[in-house]
GROMACS .gro file of C-alpha atoms in nm:
model
  476
    1UNK     CA    1   0.582   1.735  -0.232
    2UNK     CA    2   0.263   1.658  -0.418
    3UNK     CA    3   0.048   1.930  -0.584
    4UNK     CA    4  -0.294   1.948  -0.428
    5UNK     CA    5  -0.451   1.900  -0.783
    6UNK     CA    6  -0.312   1.546  -0.825
    7UNK     CA    7  -0.484   1.245  -0.720
    8UNK     CA    8  -0.286   1.043  -0.430
    9UNK     CA    9  -0.299   0.668  -0.363
   10UNK     CA   10  -0.035   0.589  -0.136
   11UNK     CA   11   0.007   0.580   0.246
   12UNK     CA   12  -0.205   0.560   0.547
   13UNK     CA   13  -0.099   0.917   0.672
   14UNK     CA   14  -0.087   1.238   0.495
   15UNK     CA   15  -0.003   1.600   0.572
   16UNK     CA   16  -0.224   1.879   0.439
   17UNK     CA   17  -0.069   2.225   0.415
   18UNK     CA   18  -0.386   2.452   0.405
   19UNK     CA   19  -0.402   2.808   0.388
   20UNK     CA   20  -0.682   2.926   0.572
   21UNK     CA   21  -0.869   3.256   0.542
   22UNK     CA   22  -0.991   3.288   0.943
   23UNK     CA   23  -1.251   3.548   0.829
   24UNK     CA   24  -1.438   3.325   0.625
   25UNK     CA   25  -1.427   2.977   0.760
   26UNK     CA   26  -1.347   2.859   1.146
   27UNK     CA   27  -1.111   2.547   1.194
   28UNK     CA   28  -1.365   2.351   1.360
   29UNK     CA   29  -1.547   2.320   1.041
   30UNK     CA   30  -1.241   2.203   0.861
   31UNK     CA   31  -1.196   1.921   1.122
   32UNK     CA   32  -1.561   1.817   1.094
   33UNK     CA   33  -1.510   1.756   0.723
   34UNK     CA   34  -1.193   1.551   0.779
   35UNK     CA   35  -1.351   1.332   1.061
   36UNK     CA   36  -1.687   1.283   0.821
   37UNK     CA   37  -1.462   1.170   0.566
   38UNK     CA   38  -1.309   0.874   0.747
   39UNK     CA   39  -0.983   1.080   0.846
   40UNK     CA   40  -0.818   1.108   1.198
   41UNK     CA   41  -0.665   1.451   1.274
   42UNK     CA   42  -0.343   1.351   1.479
   43UNK     CA   43  -0.129   1.670   1.437
   44UNK     CA   44  -0.175   2.060   1.384
   45UNK     CA   45   0.131   2.265   1.323
   46UNK     CA   46   0.092   2.625   1.271
   47UNK     CA   47   0.349   2.721   0.979
   48UNK     CA   48   0.261   3.081   0.954
   49UNK     CA   49   0.002   3.340   1.093
   50UNK     CA   50  -0.118   3.701   0.991
   51UNK     CA   51  -0.417   3.901   1.085
   52UNK     CA   52  -0.686   3.714   0.900
   53UNK     CA   53  -0.493   3.403   0.748
   54UNK     CA   54  -0.314   3.109   0.877
   55UNK     CA   55  -0.101   2.840   0.716
   56UNK     CA   56  -0.107   2.483   0.889
   57UNK     CA   57   0.012   2.143   0.855
   58UNK     CA   58  -0.272   1.903   0.934
   59UNK     CA   59  -0.147   1.548   0.972
   60UNK     CA   60  -0.412   1.285   0.918
   61UNK     CA   61  -0.445   0.916   0.920
   62UNK     CA   62  -0.709   0.722   0.721
   63UNK     CA   63  -0.776   0.340   0.696
   64UNK     CA   64  -0.731   0.335   0.300
   65UNK     CA   65  -0.622   0.554   0.007
   66UNK     CA   66  -0.983   0.603  -0.097
   67UNK     CA   67  -1.026   0.817   0.214
   68UNK     CA   68  -0.758   1.033   0.117
   69UNK     CA   69  -0.907   1.153  -0.217
   70UNK     CA   70  -1.265   1.198  -0.031
   71UNK     CA   71  -1.084   1.421   0.216
   72UNK     CA   72  -0.881   1.617  -0.051
   73UNK     CA   73  -1.191   1.685  -0.251
   74UNK     CA   74  -1.409   1.788   0.044
   75UNK     CA   75  -1.130   2.035   0.206
   76UNK     CA   76  -1.066   2.185  -0.151
   77UNK     CA   77  -1.444   2.265  -0.170
   78UNK     CA   78  -1.458   2.465   0.169
   79UNK     CA   79  -1.475   2.800   0.116
   80UNK     CA   80  -1.187   3.017   0.256
   81UNK     CA   81  -0.925   2.721   0.263
   82UNK     CA   82  -0.666   2.697  -0.018
   83UNK     CA   83  -0.466   2.342  -0.031
   84UNK     CA   84  -0.134   2.434  -0.068
   85UNK     CA   85   0.023   2.073  -0.107
   86UNK     CA   86  -0.027   1.734   0.002
   87UNK     CA   87   0.261   1.496   0.134
   88UNK     CA   88   0.274   1.178   0.282
   89UNK     CA   89   0.552   0.944   0.450
   90UNK     CA   90   0.677   0.830   0.105
   91UNK     CA   91   0.728   1.188  -0.048
   92UNK     CA   92   0.883   1.308   0.269
   93UNK     CA   93   1.122   1.048   0.287
   94UNK     CA   94   1.224   1.141  -0.056
   95UNK     CA   95   1.283   1.532   0.042
   96UNK     CA   96   1.617   1.627  -0.080
   97UNK     CA   97   1.703   1.276  -0.194
   98UNK     CA   98   1.759   0.966   0.006
   99UNK     CA   99   2.148   0.947   0.005
  100UNK     CA  100   2.443   1.137   0.051
  101UNK     CA  101   2.826   1.129   0.087
  102UNK     CA  102   3.026   1.128   0.382
  103UNK     CA  103   3.407   1.151   0.493
  104UNK     CA  104   3.586   0.877   0.595
  105UNK     CA  105   3.852   1.106   0.758
  106UNK     CA  106   3.798   1.472   0.869
  107UNK     CA  107   3.963   1.740   0.756
  108UNK     CA  108   4.053   1.950   1.064
  109UNK     CA  109   4.392   2.144   1.000
  110UNK     CA  110   4.615   2.250   0.712
  111UNK     CA  111   4.839   1.926   0.741
  112UNK     CA  112   4.526   1.721   0.686
  113UNK     CA  113   4.429   1.938   0.372
  114UNK     CA  114   4.756   1.900   0.250
  115UNK     CA  115   4.748   1.490   0.277
  116UNK     CA  116   4.421   1.479   0.110
  117UNK     CA  117   4.442   1.726  -0.170
  118UNK     CA  118   4.752   1.929  -0.238
  119UNK     CA  119   5.051   1.880  -0.238
  120UNK     CA  120   5.090   1.552  -0.103
  121UNK     CA  121   4.816   1.365  -0.300
  122UNK     CA  122   5.030   1.407  -0.588
  123UNK     CA  123   5.232   1.128  -0.469
  124UNK     CA  124   4.923   0.908  -0.462
  125UNK     CA  125   4.822   1.004  -0.806
  126UNK     CA  126   5.167   0.922  -0.950
  127UNK     CA  127   5.171   0.570  -0.773
  128UNK     CA  128   4.848   0.488  -0.961
  129UNK     CA  129   5.009   0.645  -1.293
  130UNK     CA  130   5.256   0.423  -1.269
  131UNK     CA  131   5.071   0.126  -1.176
  132UNK     CA  132   4.697   0.148  -1.246
  133UNK     CA  133   4.604  -0.152  -1.073
  134UNK     CA  134   4.642   0.054  -0.739
  135UNK     CA  135   4.316   0.245  -0.813
  136UNK     CA  136   4.162  -0.064  -0.658
  137UNK     CA  137   4.356   0.031  -0.325
  138UNK     CA  138   4.417   0.402  -0.301
  139UNK     CA  139   4.058   0.525  -0.454
  140UNK     CA  140   3.677   0.423  -0.393
  141UNK     CA  141   3.696   0.204  -0.687
  142UNK     CA  142   3.753  -0.099  -0.500
  143UNK     CA  143   3.403  -0.066  -0.333
  144UNK     CA  144   3.181   0.157  -0.540
  145UNK     CA  145   2.926   0.072  -0.808
  146UNK     CA  146   2.740   0.285  -1.047
  147UNK     CA  147   2.372   0.239  -1.094
  148UNK     CA  148   2.309   0.341  -1.445
  149UNK     CA  149   1.965   0.391  -1.640
  150UNK     CA  150   1.854   0.577  -1.898
  151UNK     CA  151   1.501   0.591  -1.741
  152UNK     CA  152   1.355   0.400  -2.057
  153UNK     CA  153   1.176   0.081  -1.872
  154UNK     CA  154   1.114   0.192  -1.510
  155UNK     CA  155   0.929  -0.035  -1.248
  156UNK     CA  156   0.678  -0.103  -1.495
  157UNK     CA  157   0.590   0.266  -1.552
  158UNK     CA  158   0.773   0.271  -1.901
  159UNK     CA  159   0.996   0.526  -2.044
  160UNK     CA  160   0.954   0.766  -1.785
  161UNK     CA  161   1.296   0.930  -1.846
  162UNK     CA  162   1.622   1.018  -1.656
  163UNK     CA  163   1.483   1.250  -1.407
  164UNK     CA  164   1.197   1.048  -1.286
  165UNK     CA  165   1.405   0.739  -1.280
  166UNK     CA  166   1.640   0.891  -0.996
  167UNK     CA  167   1.423   0.796  -0.711
  168UNK     CA  168   1.433   0.440  -0.802
  169UNK     CA  169   1.835   0.436  -0.872
  170UNK     CA  170   1.905   0.625  -0.537
  171UNK     CA  171   1.668   0.333  -0.369
  172UNK     CA  172   1.897   0.087  -0.531
  173UNK     CA  173   2.188   0.267  -0.386
  174UNK     CA  174   2.058   0.240  -0.043
  175UNK     CA  175   2.013  -0.133  -0.064
  176UNK     CA  176   2.377  -0.185  -0.202
  177UNK     CA  177   2.481  -0.004   0.115
  178UNK     CA  178   2.268  -0.154   0.387
  179UNK     CA  179   2.253  -0.522   0.282
  180UNK     CA  180   2.633  -0.562   0.146
  181UNK     CA  181   2.812  -0.240   0.256
  182UNK     CA  182   2.883  -0.144  -0.095
  183UNK     CA  183   2.912   0.221  -0.201
  184UNK     CA  184   2.671   0.288  -0.497
  185UNK     CA  185   2.569   0.599  -0.688
  186UNK     CA  186   2.277   0.666  -0.902
  187UNK     CA  187   2.355   0.796  -1.257
  188UNK     CA  188   2.050   0.870  -1.492
  189UNK     CA  189   2.163   0.957  -1.866
  190UNK     CA  190   1.976   1.223  -2.047
  191UNK     CA  191   2.000   1.001  -2.382
  192UNK     CA  192   1.847   0.667  -2.515
  193UNK     CA  193   2.101   0.642  -2.792
  194UNK     CA  194   2.271   0.306  -2.746
  195UNK     CA  195   2.615   0.419  -2.869
  196UNK     CA  196   2.596   0.721  -2.658
  197UNK     CA  197   2.519   0.524  -2.331
  198UNK     CA  198   2.826   0.249  -2.394
  199UNK     CA  199   3.055   0.572  -2.467
  200UNK     CA  200   2.943   0.751  -2.162
  201UNK     CA  201   2.962   0.441  -1.917
  202UNK     CA  202   3.320   0.363  -2.052
  203UNK     CA  203   3.413   0.709  -1.970
  204UNK     CA  204   3.300   0.688  -1.628
  205UNK     CA  205   3.428   0.355  -1.567
  206UNK     CA  206   3.764   0.457  -1.406
  207UNK     CA  207   3.589   0.552  -1.085
  208UNK     CA  208   3.393   0.236  -1.021
  209UNK     CA  209   3.454  -0.112  -0.959
  210UNK     CA  210   3.124  -0.245  -1.117
  211UNK     CA  211   2.833  -0.133  -1.340
  212UNK     CA  212   2.476  -0.204  -1.240
  213UNK     CA  213   2.249  -0.164  -1.566
  214UNK     CA  214   1.901  -0.085  -1.452
  215UNK     CA  215   1.569  -0.013  -1.607
  216UNK     CA  216   1.700   0.010  -1.978
  217UNK     CA  217   1.457  -0.135  -2.229
  218UNK     CA  218   1.487  -0.459  -2.465
  219UNK     CA  219   1.656  -0.517  -2.681
  220UNK     CA  220   1.891  -0.225  -2.648
  221UNK     CA  221   1.959  -0.345  -2.306
  222UNK     CA  222   2.141  -0.677  -2.455
  223UNK     CA  223   2.360  -0.469  -2.692
  224UNK     CA  224   2.453  -0.220  -2.422
  225UNK     CA  225   2.543  -0.510  -2.174
  226UNK     CA  226   2.731  -0.728  -2.417
  227UNK     CA  227   2.933  -0.443  -2.546
  228UNK     CA  228   3.033  -0.310  -2.205
  229UNK     CA  229   3.109  -0.674  -2.093
  230UNK     CA  230   3.358  -0.711  -2.366
  231UNK     CA  231   3.516  -0.361  -2.382
  232UNK     CA  232   3.534  -0.303  -2.002
  233UNK     CA  233   3.749  -0.499  -1.734
  234UNK     CA  234   3.513  -0.479  -1.469
  235UNK     CA  235   3.169  -0.618  -1.378
  236UNK     CA  236   2.868  -0.520  -1.593
  237UNK     CA  237   2.543  -0.657  -1.467
  238UNK     CA  238   2.216  -0.564  -1.591
  239UNK     CA  239   1.996  -0.650  -1.280
  240UNK     CA  240   1.662  -0.654  -1.439
  241UNK     CA  241   1.771  -0.975  -1.633
  242UNK     CA  242   2.028  -1.147  -1.430
  243UNK     CA  243   1.904  -1.072  -1.062
  244UNK     CA  244   1.558  -1.167  -1.186
  245UNK     CA  245   1.710  -1.507  -1.331
  246UNK     CA  246   1.894  -1.572  -1.018
  247UNK     CA  247   1.626  -1.548  -0.793
  248UNK     CA  248   1.406  -1.721  -0.990
  249UNK     CA  249   1.664  -2.014  -1.020
  250UNK     CA  250   1.698  -2.011  -0.620
  251UNK     CA  251   1.324  -2.050  -0.584
  252UNK     CA  252   1.307  -2.316  -0.847
  253UNK     CA  253   1.579  -2.548  -0.650
  254UNK     CA  254   1.382  -2.511  -0.350
  255UNK     CA  255   1.029  -2.555  -0.524
  256UNK     CA  256   1.143  -2.889  -0.709
  257UNK     CA  257   1.251  -3.003  -0.366
  258UNK     CA  258   0.890  -2.942  -0.242
  259UNK     CA  259   0.725  -3.105  -0.528
  260UNK     CA  260   1.017  -3.382  -0.536
  261UNK     CA  261   1.120  -3.353  -0.900
  262UNK     CA  262   1.447  -3.340  -1.070
  263UNK     CA  263   1.579  -3.045  -1.274
  264UNK     CA  264   1.708  -3.260  -1.543
  265UNK     CA  265   1.359  -3.428  -1.604
  266UNK     CA  266   1.139  -3.132  -1.599
  267UNK     CA  267   0.970  -2.960  -1.853
  268UNK     CA  268   0.929  -2.573  -1.852
  269UNK     CA  269   0.758  -2.295  -2.032
  270UNK     CA  270   0.869  -1.954  -2.012
  271UNK     CA  271   0.619  -1.674  -2.117
  272UNK     CA  272   0.761  -1.346  -2.212
  273UNK     CA  273   1.092  -1.364  -2.410
  274UNK     CA  274   1.211  -1.028  -2.294
  275UNK     CA  275   1.520  -0.960  -2.117
  276UNK     CA  276   1.418  -1.133  -1.817
  277UNK     CA  277   1.276  -1.391  -1.999
  278UNK     CA  278   1.597  -1.471  -2.183
  279UNK     CA  279   1.790  -1.434  -1.865
  280UNK     CA  280   1.610  -1.655  -1.683
  281UNK     CA  281   1.610  -1.925  -1.982
  282UNK     CA  282   1.985  -1.904  -1.977
  283UNK     CA  283   2.064  -1.948  -1.639
  284UNK     CA  284   1.809  -2.274  -1.629
  285UNK     CA  285   2.002  -2.406  -1.927
  286UNK     CA  286   2.315  -2.381  -1.761
  287UNK     CA  287   2.189  -2.527  -1.446
  288UNK     CA  288   2.071  -2.863  -1.655
  289UNK     CA  289   1.719  -2.797  -1.778
  290UNK     CA  290   1.681  -3.024  -2.101
  291UNK     CA  291   1.326  -2.934  -2.194
  292UNK     CA  292   1.252  -2.558  -2.225
  293UNK     CA  293   1.010  -2.406  -2.454
  294UNK     CA  294   0.956  -2.001  -2.491
  295UNK     CA  295   0.610  -1.862  -2.565
  296UNK     CA  296   0.574  -1.478  -2.683
  297UNK     CA  297   0.314  -1.317  -2.882
  298UNK     CA  298   0.388  -1.544  -3.195
  299UNK     CA  299   0.302  -1.843  -2.970
  300UNK     CA  300   0.583  -2.121  -2.912
  301UNK     CA  301   0.951  -2.016  -3.052
  302UNK     CA  302   1.032  -2.292  -3.265
  303UNK     CA  303   1.391  -2.339  -3.432
  304UNK     CA  304   1.385  -2.287  -3.829
  305UNK     CA  305   1.130  -1.998  -3.789
  306UNK     CA  306   1.256  -1.625  -3.861
  307UNK     CA  307   1.186  -1.377  -3.622
  308UNK     CA  308   1.181  -0.986  -3.656
  309UNK     CA  309   1.341  -1.018  -3.293
  310UNK     CA  310   1.721  -1.144  -3.328
  311UNK     CA  311   1.712  -1.253  -2.960
  312UNK     CA  312   1.417  -1.463  -3.066
  313UNK     CA  313   1.618  -1.614  -3.322
  314UNK     CA  314   1.886  -1.712  -3.070
  315UNK     CA  315   1.612  -1.851  -2.835
  316UNK     CA  316   1.466  -2.083  -3.079
  317UNK     CA  317   1.803  -2.230  -3.188
  318UNK     CA  318   1.881  -2.292  -2.829
  319UNK     CA  319   1.553  -2.435  -2.667
  320UNK     CA  320   1.260  -2.631  -2.748
  321UNK     CA  321   1.448  -2.947  -2.855
  322UNK     CA  322   1.115  -3.107  -2.973
  323UNK     CA  323   0.987  -2.850  -3.205
  324UNK     CA  324   0.674  -2.781  -3.015
  325UNK     CA  325   0.441  -2.516  -3.188
  326UNK     CA  326   0.096  -2.359  -3.051
  327UNK     CA  327  -0.013  -2.111  -2.829
  328UNK     CA  328   0.077  -2.079  -2.465
  329UNK     CA  329  -0.212  -2.303  -2.360
  330UNK     CA  330  -0.127  -2.589  -2.596
  331UNK     CA  331   0.240  -2.618  -2.503
  332UNK     CA  332   0.160  -2.590  -2.136
  333UNK     CA  333  -0.018  -2.891  -2.120
  334UNK     CA  334   0.178  -3.161  -1.926
  335UNK     CA  335   0.446  -2.904  -1.832
  336UNK     CA  336   0.596  -2.903  -1.491
  337UNK     CA  337   0.679  -2.555  -1.452
  338UNK     CA  338   0.551  -2.237  -1.569
  339UNK     CA  339   0.776  -1.917  -1.552
  340UNK     CA  340   0.567  -1.605  -1.656
  341UNK     CA  341   0.747  -1.271  -1.731
  342UNK     CA  342   0.462  -1.101  -1.953
  343UNK     CA  343   0.125  -0.970  -1.842
  344UNK     CA  344  -0.170  -0.997  -1.602
  345UNK     CA  345  -0.454  -1.260  -1.655
  346UNK     CA  346  -0.277  -1.462  -1.916
  347UNK     CA  347  -0.370  -1.779  -1.738
  348UNK     CA  348  -0.672  -1.965  -1.612
  349UNK     CA  349  -0.731  -2.225  -1.380
  350UNK     CA  350  -0.806  -2.503  -1.685
  351UNK     CA  351  -0.453  -2.404  -1.810
  352UNK     CA  352  -0.261  -2.482  -1.477
  353UNK     CA  353  -0.497  -2.790  -1.423
  354UNK     CA  354  -0.357  -2.925  -1.751
  355UNK     CA  355  -0.013  -2.897  -1.664
  356UNK     CA  356   0.185  -3.204  -1.524
  357UNK     CA  357   0.070  -3.346  -1.152
  358UNK     CA  358   0.191  -3.082  -0.846
  359UNK     CA  359   0.268  -2.824  -1.098
  360UNK     CA  360   0.532  -2.525  -1.032
  361UNK     CA  361   0.375  -2.181  -1.111
  362UNK     CA  362   0.597  -1.877  -1.115
  363UNK     CA  363   0.378  -1.574  -1.210
  364UNK     CA  364   0.579  -1.296  -1.189
  365UNK     CA  365   0.412  -1.016  -1.413
  366UNK     CA  366   0.400  -0.675  -1.192
  367UNK     CA  367   0.144  -0.540  -1.076
  368UNK     CA  368  -0.081  -0.804  -1.180
  369UNK     CA  369   0.056  -1.195  -1.186
  370UNK     CA  370  -0.043  -1.405  -1.495
  371UNK     CA  371  -0.283  -1.592  -1.257
  372UNK     CA  372  -0.385  -1.480  -0.919
  373UNK     CA  373  -0.250  -1.719  -0.648
  374UNK     CA  374  -0.574  -1.763  -0.491
  375UNK     CA  375  -0.729  -1.916  -0.819
  376UNK     CA  376  -0.480  -2.219  -0.814
  377UNK     CA  377  -0.365  -2.258  -0.465
  378UNK     CA  378  -0.549  -2.588  -0.444
  379UNK     CA  379  -0.416  -2.759  -0.745
  380UNK     CA  380  -0.051  -2.625  -0.745
  381UNK     CA  381   0.270  -2.773  -0.583
  382UNK     CA  382   0.414  -2.426  -0.544
  383UNK     CA  383   0.298  -2.067  -0.664
  384UNK     CA  384   0.551  -1.756  -0.649
  385UNK     CA  385   0.479  -1.433  -0.778
  386UNK     CA  386   0.664  -1.081  -0.815
  387UNK     CA  387   0.453  -0.907  -0.551
  388UNK     CA  388   0.545  -0.858  -0.199
  389UNK     CA  389   0.172  -0.929  -0.066
  390UNK     CA  390   0.190  -1.302  -0.137
  391UNK     CA  391   0.418  -1.563  -0.011
  392UNK     CA  392   0.727  -1.677  -0.226
  393UNK     CA  393   0.818  -1.334  -0.365
  394UNK     CA  394   1.079  -1.351  -0.645
  395UNK     CA  395   1.268  -1.026  -0.577
  396UNK     CA  396   1.636  -0.897  -0.713
  397UNK     CA  397   1.706  -0.749  -0.405
  398UNK     CA  398   1.805  -1.072  -0.268
  399UNK     CA  399   2.063  -1.113  -0.535
  400UNK     CA  400   2.253  -0.793  -0.648
  401UNK     CA  401   2.414  -0.649  -0.316
  402UNK     CA  402   2.575  -1.003  -0.212
  403UNK     CA  403   2.679  -1.066  -0.600
  404UNK     CA  404   2.868  -0.720  -0.619
  405UNK     CA  405   3.025  -0.757  -0.317
  406UNK     CA  406   3.173  -1.089  -0.397
  407UNK     CA  407   3.290  -0.937  -0.731
  408UNK     CA  408   3.428  -0.650  -0.568
  409UNK     CA  409   3.610  -0.845  -0.315
  410UNK     CA  410   3.793  -1.070  -0.550
  411UNK     CA  411   3.804  -0.795  -0.817
  412UNK     CA  412   3.655  -0.986  -1.082
  413UNK     CA  413   3.663  -0.889  -1.456
  414UNK     CA  414   3.314  -0.994  -1.521
  415UNK     CA  415   3.013  -1.179  -1.359
  416UNK     CA  416   2.972  -1.470  -1.557
  417UNK     CA  417   2.729  -1.790  -1.556
  418UNK     CA  418   2.893  -1.979  -1.291
  419UNK     CA  419   2.901  -1.703  -1.052
  420UNK     CA  420   2.527  -1.647  -1.126
  421UNK     CA  421   2.453  -2.022  -1.051
  422UNK     CA  422   2.655  -1.983  -0.716
  423UNK     CA  423   2.441  -1.695  -0.612
  424UNK     CA  424   2.117  -1.874  -0.679
  425UNK     CA  425   2.233  -2.191  -0.474
  426UNK     CA  426   2.356  -1.968  -0.192
  427UNK     CA  427   1.988  -1.798  -0.182
  428UNK     CA  428   1.842  -2.140  -0.200
  429UNK     CA  429   2.043  -2.266   0.078
  430UNK     CA  430   1.932  -2.008   0.347
  431UNK     CA  431   1.614  -2.238   0.398
  432UNK     CA  432   1.672  -2.569   0.560
  433UNK     CA  433   1.497  -2.894   0.463
  434UNK     CA  434   1.283  -2.848   0.798
  435UNK     CA  435   1.154  -2.502   0.706
  436UNK     CA  436   1.074  -2.553   0.330
  437UNK     CA  437   0.747  -2.583   0.216
  438UNK     CA  438   0.512  -2.450  -0.062
  439UNK     CA  439   0.467  -2.129   0.101
  440UNK     CA  440   0.821  -2.078   0.186
  441UNK     CA  441   1.061  -2.118  -0.103
  442UNK     CA  442   1.228  -1.793  -0.077
  443UNK     CA  443   1.387  -1.624   0.229
  444UNK     CA  444   1.318  -1.270   0.330
  445UNK     CA  445   1.509  -0.979   0.195
  446UNK     CA  446   1.598  -0.893   0.528
  447UNK     CA  447   1.765  -1.182   0.607
  448UNK     CA  448   2.137  -1.075   0.732
  449UNK     CA  449   2.312  -1.400   0.596
  450UNK     CA  450   2.189  -1.375   0.239
  451UNK     CA  451   2.471  -1.111   0.111
  452UNK     CA  452   2.719  -1.297   0.312
  453UNK     CA  453   2.650  -1.644   0.168
  454UNK     CA  454   2.621  -1.511  -0.178
  455UNK     CA  455   2.942  -1.305  -0.144
  456UNK     CA  456   3.120  -1.632  -0.036
  457UNK     CA  457   3.002  -1.860  -0.308
  458UNK     CA  458   3.044  -1.574  -0.579
  459UNK     CA  459   3.418  -1.550  -0.468
  460UNK     CA  460   3.473  -1.919  -0.497
  461UNK     CA  461   3.322  -1.926  -0.837
  462UNK     CA  462   3.518  -1.653  -0.975
  463UNK     CA  463   3.846  -1.783  -0.850
  464UNK     CA  464   3.732  -2.131  -1.017
  465UNK     CA  465   3.655  -2.011  -1.342
  466UNK     CA  466   3.966  -1.763  -1.358
  467UNK     CA  467   3.793  -1.427  -1.345
  468UNK     CA  468   3.922  -1.330  -1.029
  469UNK     CA  469   4.217  -1.059  -0.999
  470UNK     CA  470   4.260  -1.077  -0.636
  471UNK     CA  471   4.230  -1.396  -0.405
  472UNK     CA  472   4.100  -1.279  -0.043
  473UNK     CA  473   4.289  -1.363   0.234
  474UNK     CA  474   4.053  -1.642   0.356
  475UNK     CA  475   4.079  -1.818   0.034
  476UNK     CA  476   4.459  -1.811   0.004
   0.00000   0.00000   0.00000
């Protein structure tokens, strides 16, 4: 629940818990104030009643968030009324957390207890001790992923720490379960020390079949992921990097079909060379893009220049084959594709007009895209954003459940570039040629076929590249 002193901006339905001194104010006066401010009182629940005081929960619906604050301010100003707290459907959904653990088998008698715990469990322990691989079949390891964050780069909120990051990680665990039947557990670490994070994840790894890194700031996220990939024998996947990259590439596959251009012939400009920008660039290079230029605060990254960010040095060495220099506006002229992972409002209509005919614009900065789709819808071939209120949302949710489902089912030791490409191609394949158009290049996250298709393609890629330790029955 939210303190009554804070500003609320979410939801169209709120619950006001009011302490009302009945000798000072009539309930009808409160109702009148709510109605005057645009609220609709739909329910009244009496929580406690005394001789001259009552505590009630008032459920109020409103048309927009501005009405919420107006109602709160006016109610707080009524003599004899104390606003105890405010909640809405979102806060109520989070009460007590959003996930829980459940038993697969009940413990109903002493015999059950001896099998799941002592003494019979000792036989299972010793079987794993003699052959560690049996942990995948005899424990939760085979279907469990750790969703690990240090809270340093949360959802565009920035460095809000491990406690505030937990609701996001719980939500991620929910998506794993609902979309791919993967059991996931949120783990928020109270440290932002790179070595301590690596050491801690390695220490808890025996319980998990995979590690999903989440909301860890750049550039630390690169070292953490690379070290863990090298030092663990289970998949480690930084979703902010690679989930974004997979879904972006899936969208680009479809978008290129809409504008009738070839991946090998296009000129791509990526703006924002952070964690996601580098991952997106890597997957595009692996897919066959020949001419790719990265732009950040210092302009286009060019081979031969020395940059303070070591990843920029790598990037400059592996992109921009024609050594183009200059600002975003300068290198964007004649480009076929713009990929934005930077900040809102960086692009102008004239910048897009200077691109190649029927350009593809992926303006993925959140919450404000690099340019609003309305500004350019008449001059682009395809436009996509990271927002759900526009067509063609590039959303990581499309990727990670099916990716881990496949990796777990074949007990992959790593998630490699081939598996990412396979996942992107699976997402793109959901949309048929008849359905595909400039407003529909990415399927809905609620399409129940996506995780299954990704799983199948990822397993095939893992087997083909030799990183699968188990061959699922349908592939034998």
